[in-house]
Short mmCIF file of C-alpha atoms in Angstrom, two decimals:
data_model
loop_
_atom_site.label_atom_id
_atom_site.label_comp_id
_atom_site.label_asym_id
_atom_site.label_seq_id
_atom_site.Cartn_x
_atom_site.Cartn_y
_atom_site.Cartn_z
CA UNK A 18 42.87 16.94 103.84
CA UNK A 19 45.56 15.36 101.72
CA UNK A 20 43.63 16.22 98.61
CA UNK A 21 43.13 19.79 99.76
CA UNK A 22 46.90 20.08 100.51
CA UNK A 23 47.76 18.83 97.02
CA UNK A 24 45.27 21.26 95.46
CA UNK A 25 46.76 24.12 97.52
CA UNK A 26 50.23 23.04 96.53
CA UNK A 27 49.31 22.96 92.82
CA UNK A 28 47.69 26.36 93.18
CA UNK A 29 50.84 27.66 94.84
CA UNK A 30 53.00 26.21 92.01
CA UNK A 31 50.70 27.90 89.42
CA UNK A 32 50.86 31.17 91.33
CA UNK A 33 54.65 30.87 91.60
CA UNK A 34 54.93 30.18 87.86
CA UNK A 35 52.73 33.17 87.10
CA UNK A 36 54.88 35.33 89.38
CA UNK A 37 58.02 34.03 87.66
CA UNK A 38 56.52 34.86 84.21
CA UNK A 39 55.50 38.30 85.48
CA UNK A 40 58.99 38.81 86.93
CA UNK A 41 60.58 37.71 83.67
CA UNK A 42 58.38 40.08 81.71
CA UNK A 43 59.23 42.92 84.14
CA UNK A 44 62.95 42.12 83.79
CA UNK A 45 62.68 42.11 80.00
CA UNK A 46 60.73 45.39 80.06
CA UNK A 47 63.34 46.90 82.42
CA UNK A 48 66.16 45.76 80.04
CA UNK A 49 64.28 47.32 77.11
CA UNK A 50 63.84 50.58 79.00
CA UNK A 51 67.50 50.55 80.03
CA UNK A 52 68.49 50.11 76.33
CA UNK A 53 66.14 52.94 75.39
CA UNK A 54 67.63 55.06 78.12
CA UNK A 55 71.22 54.39 76.88
CA UNK A 56 70.13 55.25 73.33
CA UNK A 57 68.51 58.47 74.49
CA UNK A 58 71.60 59.36 76.52
CA UNK A 59 73.81 58.79 73.45
CA UNK A 60 71.52 61.03 71.34
CA UNK A 61 71.56 63.70 74.02
CA UNK A 62 75.34 63.52 74.29
CA UNK A 63 75.63 63.90 70.49
CA UNK A 64 73.22 66.83 70.49
CA UNK A 65 75.06 68.46 73.36
CA UNK A 66 78.34 68.12 71.39
CA UNK A 67 76.63 69.68 68.33
CA UNK A 68 75.36 72.53 70.50
CA UNK A 69 78.83 73.10 71.94
CA UNK A 70 80.29 73.15 68.41
CA UNK A 71 77.55 75.59 67.25
CA UNK A 72 78.15 77.82 70.28
CA UNK A 73 81.93 77.83 69.62
CA UNK A 74 81.24 78.69 65.95
CA UNK A 75 78.84 81.44 67.07
CA UNK A 76 81.51 82.87 69.35
CA UNK A 77 84.05 82.87 66.51
CA UNK A 78 81.53 84.50 64.21
CA UNK A 79 80.84 87.23 66.85
CA UNK A 80 84.59 87.92 67.03
CA UNK A 81 84.81 88.07 63.25
CA UNK A 82 81.90 90.48 63.10
CA UNK A 83 83.51 92.73 65.68
CA UNK A 84 86.77 92.65 63.71
CA UNK A 85 84.83 93.49 60.49
CA UNK A 86 83.02 96.32 62.23
CA UNK A 87 86.33 97.74 63.40
CA UNK A 88 87.79 97.44 59.97
CA UNK A 89 84.66 99.05 58.49
CA UNK A 90 85.03 101.96 60.91
CA UNK A 91 88.72 102.39 59.83
CA UNK A 92 87.70 102.30 56.16
CA UNK A 93 84.90 104.85 56.82
CA UNK A 94 87.43 107.16 58.53
CA UNK A 95 89.93 106.70 55.71
CA UNK A 96 87.17 107.43 53.14
CA UNK A 97 86.12 110.53 54.99
CA UNK A 98 89.81 111.74 55.12
CA UNK A 99 90.16 111.02 51.41
CA UNK A 100 86.94 112.94 50.64
CA UNK A 101 88.17 115.92 52.68
CA UNK A 102 91.56 115.75 50.88
CA UNK A 103 89.74 115.60 47.55
CA UNK A 104 87.62 118.56 48.44
CA UNK A 105 90.72 120.51 49.49
CA UNK A 106 92.46 119.57 46.23
CA UNK A 107 89.41 120.63 44.19
CA UNK A 108 89.36 124.01 46.01
CA UNK A 109 93.13 124.44 45.33
CA UNK A 110 92.54 123.51 41.67
CA UNK A 111 89.73 126.04 41.46
CA UNK A 112 91.99 128.73 42.92
CA UNK A 113 94.83 127.81 40.54
CA UNK A 114 92.41 127.96 37.57
CA UNK A 115 91.25 131.36 38.67
CA UNK A 116 94.88 132.52 39.02
CA UNK A 117 95.77 131.07 35.58
CA UNK A 118 92.80 132.83 34.08
CA UNK A 119 93.83 136.11 35.69
CA UNK A 120 97.39 135.65 34.46
CA UNK A 121 96.15 134.97 30.92
CA UNK A 122 94.13 138.13 31.00
CA UNK A 123 97.08 140.08 32.30
CA UNK A 124 99.39 138.61 29.64
CA UNK A 125 96.77 139.35 27.06
CA UNK A 126 96.81 143.00 28.13
CA UNK A 127 100.61 143.26 28.47
CA UNK A 128 101.52 141.60 25.15
CA UNK A 129 99.73 144.03 22.81
CA UNK A 130 101.19 146.97 24.78
CA UNK A 131 104.73 145.69 24.51
CA UNK A 132 104.35 144.95 20.80
CA UNK A 133 103.04 148.44 20.09
CA UNK A 134 105.93 150.00 22.07
#
């Protein structure tokens, strides 16, 4: 009985040592996972900051695009007004050229008549 008790005791000690080794391995694994988790959280935080920066830049770009579109519309309207003014000026020039031509013809008719008089 004494021998059996010693054997059981040794077996319990071995089992306890095995459990301690397993527990130590589990603790080390948990520490490794915790470290990996902290690293992943740091990477995620950095990526989130990058995404926030990119989103802010995108918002600024959208505002700039809207400003440029507004400026483009103003330029298009100014160009259209300038084209209308140019067309009006060309029409006035054409009319003046026609009047000048008519005056030259009239002067051409009057001048020989006054010289012969």
